[in-house]
Coordinates of C-alpha atoms in Angstrom, one line a residue:
X1 CA 101.8 201.0 267.2
X2 CA 102.8 202.4 263.9
X3 CA 103.6 200.3 260.9
X4 CA 107.2 201.2 261.2
X5 CA 107.4 200.1 264.8
X6 CA 105.6 196.9 263.9
X7 CA 108.0 195.8 261.2
X8 CA 111.0 197.0 263.2
X9 CA 110.1 195.0 266.2
X10 CA 109.1 192.0 264.2
X11 CA 112.5 192.1 262.4
X12 CA 114.3 192.0 265.8
X13 CA 112.2 189.1 267.1
X14 CA 112.3 187.2 263.7
X15 CA 108.5 187.3 263.2
X16 CA 108.5 187.3 259.4
X17 CA 104.7 187.3 258.9
X18 CA 104.2 190.2 261.3
X19 CA 107.1 192.0 259.6
X20 CA 105.6 191.5 256.2
X21 CA 102.1 192.7 257.2
X22 CA 103.5 195.8 258.9
X23 CA 105.9 196.6 256.1
X24 CA 103.1 196.3 253.5
X25 CA 101.1 198.9 255.5
X26 CA 104.2 201.1 255.8
X27 CA 104.9 200.8 252.1
X28 CA 101.3 201.8 251.2
X29 CA 101.4 204.8 253.6
X30 CA 104.7 206.0 252.2
X31 CA 103.4 205.7 248.6
X32 CA 100.4 207.9 249.5
X33 CA 102.4 210.6 251.4
X34 CA 104.7 213.4 250.4
X35 CA 108.4 212.9 250.9
X36 CA 109.5 213.4 254.5
X37 CA 113.1 214.4 254.9
X38 CA 113.5 214.1 258.6
X39 CA 116.3 212.0 260.0
X40 CA 113.8 209.4 261.5
X41 CA 112.5 208.9 257.9
X42 CA 116.0 207.9 256.8
X43 CA 116.2 205.3 259.5
X44 CA 112.8 204.0 258.5
X45 CA 114.0 203.6 255.0
X46 CA 117.0 201.7 256.2
X47 CA 115.0 199.3 258.3
X48 CA 112.4 198.9 255.6
X49 CA 115.2 197.9 253.3
X50 CA 116.4 195.2 255.8
X51 CA 112.9 193.9 256.2
X52 CA 112.2 193.9 252.5
X53 CA 115.4 191.9 251.7
X54 CA 114.6 189.4 254.4
X55 CA 111.0 188.9 253.2
X56 CA 112.1 188.7 249.6
X57 CA 114.7 186.1 250.4
X58 CA 112.5 183.9 252.6
X59 CA 109.4 184.2 250.5
X60 CA 111.3 184.3 247.2
X61 CA 109.3 187.4 246.3
X62 CA 110.8 189.7 243.7
X63 CA 108.4 192.5 244.7
X64 CA 110.0 192.7 248.1
X65 CA 113.5 192.4 246.7
X66 CA 112.7 195.3 244.5
X67 CA 111.6 197.3 247.5
X68 CA 114.8 196.5 249.3
X69 CA 116.7 197.7 246.2
X70 CA 114.8 201.0 246.3
X71 CA 115.8 201.5 249.9
X72 CA 119.4 200.6 249.0
X73 CA 119.4 203.3 246.3
X74 CA 118.0 205.9 248.8
X75 CA 120.8 205.1 251.3
X76 CA 123.5 205.1 248.6
X77 CA 122.3 208.6 247.6
X78 CA 122.3 209.8 251.2
X79 CA 125.8 208.4 251.7
X80 CA 127.0 210.2 248.5
X81 CA 125.3 213.5 248.9
X82 CA 124.2 214.1 252.5
X83 CA 126.5 212.5 255.0
X84 CA 129.0 209.8 254.4
X85 CA 129.7 209.6 258.1
X86 CA 126.0 208.9 258.9
X87 CA 124.9 206.7 256.0
X88 CA 127.8 204.9 254.4
X89 CA 127.8 201.9 256.8
X90 CA 124.0 201.5 256.3
X91 CA 124.4 201.7 252.6
X92 CA 127.0 199.0 252.6
X93 CA 124.8 196.8 254.8
X94 CA 121.9 197.1 252.4
X95 CA 124.2 196.4 249.4
X96 CA 125.4 193.3 251.3
X97 CA 121.8 192.2 252.0
X98 CA 121.0 192.6 248.3
X99 CA 124.0 190.4 247.3
X100 CA 123.1 187.9 250.0
X101 CA 119.6 187.8 248.5
X102 CA 121.1 187.1 245.1
X103 CA 123.1 184.3 246.6
X104 CA 126.4 186.1 245.8
X105 CA 127.9 185.2 249.2
X106 CA 131.4 186.3 248.3
X107 CA 130.4 189.8 247.4
X108 CA 128.0 189.9 250.3
X109 CA 130.9 189.0 252.7
X110 CA 133.0 191.8 251.3
X111 CA 130.2 194.3 251.7
X112 CA 129.4 193.1 255.2
X113 CA 133.0 193.7 256.1
X114 CA 132.9 197.2 254.5
X115 CA 129.8 198.0 256.5
X116 CA 131.6 197.0 259.7
X117 CA 134.7 199.0 258.9
X118 CA 132.7 202.0 257.9
X119 CA 130.8 201.9 261.2
X120 CA 134.0 201.6 263.2
X121 CA 135.6 204.5 261.3
X122 CA 132.5 206.7 261.6

């Protein structure tokens, strides 16, 4: 199983420690490789952002929150430059997760709603 599949599956089944271990491996592998611009890589970035914000919140770890923010910037950039239709809802969701992690629940709620609306309209 790849590191991506490990943290993706662990996120779904709420296994935080497994998600953290797999995400750490994924992060190190990505840091050592050249940029891959395939569509699956974009999805990996999205799920890595979700896992990073979750770990950062639950472990109160700024390093993981920072990684989530990096993923958020990547998806925001894709939504703005590559394909609004494909990436806007995911960008809003990562923005919402960031606000939720900052305990700004009102802003998070607005962004969660924007993610849902964007997904419906896509």
